[in-house]
Short mmCIF file of C-alpha atoms in Angstrom, two decimals:
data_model
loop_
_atom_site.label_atom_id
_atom_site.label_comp_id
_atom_site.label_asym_id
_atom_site.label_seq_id
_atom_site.Cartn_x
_atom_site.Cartn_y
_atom_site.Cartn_z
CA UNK A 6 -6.62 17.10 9.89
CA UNK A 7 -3.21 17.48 11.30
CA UNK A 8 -2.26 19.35 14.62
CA UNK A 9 0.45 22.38 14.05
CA UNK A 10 3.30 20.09 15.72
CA UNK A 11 2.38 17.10 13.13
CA UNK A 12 2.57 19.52 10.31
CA UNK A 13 6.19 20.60 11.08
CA UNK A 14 7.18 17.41 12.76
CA UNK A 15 6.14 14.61 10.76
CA UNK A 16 8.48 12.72 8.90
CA UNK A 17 7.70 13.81 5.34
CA UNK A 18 8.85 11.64 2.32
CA UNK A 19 10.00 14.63 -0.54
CA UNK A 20 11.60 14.30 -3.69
CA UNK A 21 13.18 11.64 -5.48
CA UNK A 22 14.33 9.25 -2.98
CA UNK A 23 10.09 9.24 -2.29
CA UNK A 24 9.23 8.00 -5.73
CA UNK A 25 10.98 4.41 -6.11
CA UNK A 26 10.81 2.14 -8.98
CA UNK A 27 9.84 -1.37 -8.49
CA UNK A 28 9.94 -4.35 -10.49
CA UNK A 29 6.75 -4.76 -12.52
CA UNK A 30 5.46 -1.11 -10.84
CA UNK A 31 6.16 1.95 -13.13
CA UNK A 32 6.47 3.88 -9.76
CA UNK A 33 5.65 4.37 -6.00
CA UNK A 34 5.39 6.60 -3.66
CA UNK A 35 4.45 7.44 -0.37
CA UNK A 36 3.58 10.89 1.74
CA UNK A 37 5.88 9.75 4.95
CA UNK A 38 8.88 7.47 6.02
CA UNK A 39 8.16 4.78 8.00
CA UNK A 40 10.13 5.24 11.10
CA UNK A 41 9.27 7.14 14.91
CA UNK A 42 5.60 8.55 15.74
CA UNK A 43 4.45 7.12 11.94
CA UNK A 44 5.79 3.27 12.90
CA UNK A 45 3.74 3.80 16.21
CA UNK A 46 0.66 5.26 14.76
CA UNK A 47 0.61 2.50 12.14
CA UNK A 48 0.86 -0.12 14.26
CA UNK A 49 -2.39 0.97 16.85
CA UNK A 50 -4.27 1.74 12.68
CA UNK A 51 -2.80 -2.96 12.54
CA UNK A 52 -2.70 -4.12 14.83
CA UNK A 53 -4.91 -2.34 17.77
CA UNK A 54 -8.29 -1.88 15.75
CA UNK A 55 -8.03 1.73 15.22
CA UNK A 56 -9.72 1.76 12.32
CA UNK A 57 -10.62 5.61 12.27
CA UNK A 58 -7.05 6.64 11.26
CA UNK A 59 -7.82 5.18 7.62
CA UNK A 60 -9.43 8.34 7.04
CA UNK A 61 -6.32 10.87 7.62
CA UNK A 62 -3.97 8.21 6.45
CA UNK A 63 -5.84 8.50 3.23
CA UNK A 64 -6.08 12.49 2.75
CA UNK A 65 -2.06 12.45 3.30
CA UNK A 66 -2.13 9.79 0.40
CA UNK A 67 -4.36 11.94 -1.61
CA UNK A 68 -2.33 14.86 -1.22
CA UNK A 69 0.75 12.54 -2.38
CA UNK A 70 -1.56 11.05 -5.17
CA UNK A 71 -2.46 14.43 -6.32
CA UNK A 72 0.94 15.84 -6.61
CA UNK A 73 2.95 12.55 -8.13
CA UNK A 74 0.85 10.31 -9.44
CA UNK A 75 -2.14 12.28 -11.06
CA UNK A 76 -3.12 11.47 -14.83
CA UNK A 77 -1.08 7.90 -14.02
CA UNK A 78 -4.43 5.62 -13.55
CA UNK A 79 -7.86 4.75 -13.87
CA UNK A 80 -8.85 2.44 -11.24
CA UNK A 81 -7.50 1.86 -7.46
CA UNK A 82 -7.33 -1.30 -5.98
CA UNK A 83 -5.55 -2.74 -3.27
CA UNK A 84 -3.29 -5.59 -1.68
CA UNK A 85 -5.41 -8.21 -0.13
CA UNK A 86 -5.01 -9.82 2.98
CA UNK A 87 -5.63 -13.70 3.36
CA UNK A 88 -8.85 -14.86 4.39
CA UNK A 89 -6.92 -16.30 8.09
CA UNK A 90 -5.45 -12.96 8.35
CA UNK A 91 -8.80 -11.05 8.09
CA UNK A 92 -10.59 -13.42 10.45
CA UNK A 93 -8.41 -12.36 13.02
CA UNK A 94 -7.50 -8.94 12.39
CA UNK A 95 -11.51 -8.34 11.37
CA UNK A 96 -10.81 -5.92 8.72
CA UNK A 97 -8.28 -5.33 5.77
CA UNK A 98 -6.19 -2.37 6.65
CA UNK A 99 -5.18 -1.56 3.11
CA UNK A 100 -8.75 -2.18 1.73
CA UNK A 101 -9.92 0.63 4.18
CA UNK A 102 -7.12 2.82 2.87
CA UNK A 103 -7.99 2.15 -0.54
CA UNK A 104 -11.51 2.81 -0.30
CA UNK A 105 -11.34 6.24 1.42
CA UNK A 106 -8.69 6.92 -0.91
CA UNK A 107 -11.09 6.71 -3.82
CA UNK A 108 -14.05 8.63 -2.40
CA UNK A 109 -11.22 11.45 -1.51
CA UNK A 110 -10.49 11.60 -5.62
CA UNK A 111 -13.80 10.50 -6.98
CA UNK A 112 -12.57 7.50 -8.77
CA UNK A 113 -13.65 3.66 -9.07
CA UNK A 114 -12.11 1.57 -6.49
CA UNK A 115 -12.94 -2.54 -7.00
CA UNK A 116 -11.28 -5.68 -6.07
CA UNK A 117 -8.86 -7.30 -8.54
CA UNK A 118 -6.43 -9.74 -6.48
CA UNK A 119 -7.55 -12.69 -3.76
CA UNK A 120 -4.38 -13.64 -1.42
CA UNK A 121 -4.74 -17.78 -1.60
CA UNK A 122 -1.68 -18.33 0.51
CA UNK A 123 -1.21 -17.14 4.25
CA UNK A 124 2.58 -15.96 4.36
CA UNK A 125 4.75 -15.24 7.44
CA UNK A 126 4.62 -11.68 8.20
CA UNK A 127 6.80 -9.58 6.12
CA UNK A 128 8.49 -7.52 8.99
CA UNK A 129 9.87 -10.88 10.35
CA UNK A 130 12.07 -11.79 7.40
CA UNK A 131 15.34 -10.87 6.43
CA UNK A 132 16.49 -9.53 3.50
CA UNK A 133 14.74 -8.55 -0.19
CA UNK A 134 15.15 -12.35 -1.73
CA UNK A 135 13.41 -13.92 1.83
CA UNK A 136 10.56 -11.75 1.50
CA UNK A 137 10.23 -12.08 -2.32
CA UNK A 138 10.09 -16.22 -2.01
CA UNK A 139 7.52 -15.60 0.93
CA UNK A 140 4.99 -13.99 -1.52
CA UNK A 141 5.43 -15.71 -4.62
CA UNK A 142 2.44 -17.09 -5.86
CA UNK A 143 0.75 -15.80 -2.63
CA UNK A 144 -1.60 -13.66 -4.68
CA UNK A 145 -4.17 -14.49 -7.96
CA UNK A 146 -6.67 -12.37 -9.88
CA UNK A 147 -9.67 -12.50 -9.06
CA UNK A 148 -12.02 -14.61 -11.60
CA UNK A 149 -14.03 -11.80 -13.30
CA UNK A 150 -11.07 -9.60 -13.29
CA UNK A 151 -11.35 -8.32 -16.87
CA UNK A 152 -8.04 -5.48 -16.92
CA UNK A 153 -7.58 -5.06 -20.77
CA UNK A 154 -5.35 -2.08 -20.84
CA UNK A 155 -6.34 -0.78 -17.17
CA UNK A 156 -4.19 1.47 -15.52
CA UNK A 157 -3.89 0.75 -11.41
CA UNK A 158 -3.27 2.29 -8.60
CA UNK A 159 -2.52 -0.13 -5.87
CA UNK A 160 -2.13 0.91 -2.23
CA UNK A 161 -1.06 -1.18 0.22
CA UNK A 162 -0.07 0.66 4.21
CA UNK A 163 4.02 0.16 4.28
CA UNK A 164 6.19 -0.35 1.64
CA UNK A 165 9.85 -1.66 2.59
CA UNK A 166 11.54 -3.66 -0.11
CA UNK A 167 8.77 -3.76 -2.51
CA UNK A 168 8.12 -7.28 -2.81
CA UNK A 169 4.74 -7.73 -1.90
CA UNK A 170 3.83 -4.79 -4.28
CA UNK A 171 6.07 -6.27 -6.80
CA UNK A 172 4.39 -9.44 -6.88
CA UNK A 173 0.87 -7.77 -6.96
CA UNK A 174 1.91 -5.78 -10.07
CA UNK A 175 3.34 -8.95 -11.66
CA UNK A 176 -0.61 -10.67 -11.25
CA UNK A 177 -2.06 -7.50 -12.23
CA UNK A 178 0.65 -7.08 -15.44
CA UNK A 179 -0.14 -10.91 -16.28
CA UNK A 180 -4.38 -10.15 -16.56
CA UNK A 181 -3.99 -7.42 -18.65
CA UNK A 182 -2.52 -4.30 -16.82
CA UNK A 183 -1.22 -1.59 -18.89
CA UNK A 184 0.33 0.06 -15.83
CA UNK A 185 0.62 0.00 -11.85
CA UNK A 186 1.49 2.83 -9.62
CA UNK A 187 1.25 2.14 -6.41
CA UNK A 188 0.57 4.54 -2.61
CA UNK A 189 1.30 3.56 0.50
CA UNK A 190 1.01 5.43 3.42
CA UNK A 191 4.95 5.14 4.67
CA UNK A 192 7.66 3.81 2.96
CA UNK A 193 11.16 2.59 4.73
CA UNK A 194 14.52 3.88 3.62
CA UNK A 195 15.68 2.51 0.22
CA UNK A 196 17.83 -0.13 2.20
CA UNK A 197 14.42 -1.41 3.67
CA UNK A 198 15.13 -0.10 6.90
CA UNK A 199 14.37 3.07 8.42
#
């Protein structure tokens, strides 16, 4: 699904400084870095309603899926957005992600968190500790969430310090979670910048 120029071009996340640990997330990773043509791509997928890139985005996560992560869960879910957000972005950019990323590897894909607090964006704040208070106690399970033992695979789009995916994983850990992996399309440099 890629042209010959992305293939070679693209800015492609490889070995170990592609598979970061996280607090409360055994591991993620991520098929590119977050910086150039991906940062502009990702922000018309956003914030400009082009909702048709989900599909590629996800068979570039599959691919990274298949050759980090396999054997490491049972179930993929995804970080929510709040209900003010999806009003006026009129869809959930990770839920799309998510969903094609489970028909790509034939496994269940269901809802497990609810976002009950609109935060400031993420990409406006400074530093890991401003973005960590931001989303604290931002995110619940949902009510019928029943995880006894599950194994997750959360995907969320961008991953920069971790702290949204940290907190996830902590509310997923707390209802029962055995482990969390998590995918994202693009991940910034391990200083949260790119």
């Amino acid at each position: 699904m890629l042209c010959p120029d992305c293939q070679r071009n693209l800015p492609w996340a490889q070995g170990k400084p592609a598979e970061r640990k996280l607090e409360f997330v055994d591991l993620c990773t991520a098929p590119l870095w977050y910086q150039d043509e991906v940062r502009q791509s990702h922000h018309r997928y956003k914030f400009s309603g082009v909702r048709a890139y989900a599909r590629p985005y996800a068979t570039l996560m599959a691919q990274c899926v298949a050759d980090r992560l396999q054997g490491q869960f049972d179930v993929i879910s995804w970080v929510p957005l709040s209900r003010k957000r999806l009003r006026s972005r009129g869809y959930d950019q990770s839920r799309l992600l998510a969903e094609r990323l489970a028909q790509q590897l034939d496994m269940p894909c269901k809802p497990m968190l609810k976002k009950i607090r609109d935060t400031k964006a993420q990409s406006g704040l400074k530093g890991e500790s401003e973005r960590r208070a931001n989303v604290l106690g931002a995110y619940v399970p949902l009510p019928s969430l029943q995880m006894r033992g599950e194994r997750v695979l959360l995907v969320d789009d961008v991953v920069t310090t971790g702290a949204t995916l940290s907190e996830c994983a902590r509310i997923l850990r707390g209802a029962g979670a055995e482990r969390v992996v998590c995918v994202t399309l693009a991940m910034a440099g391990v200083d949260g910048k790119t």
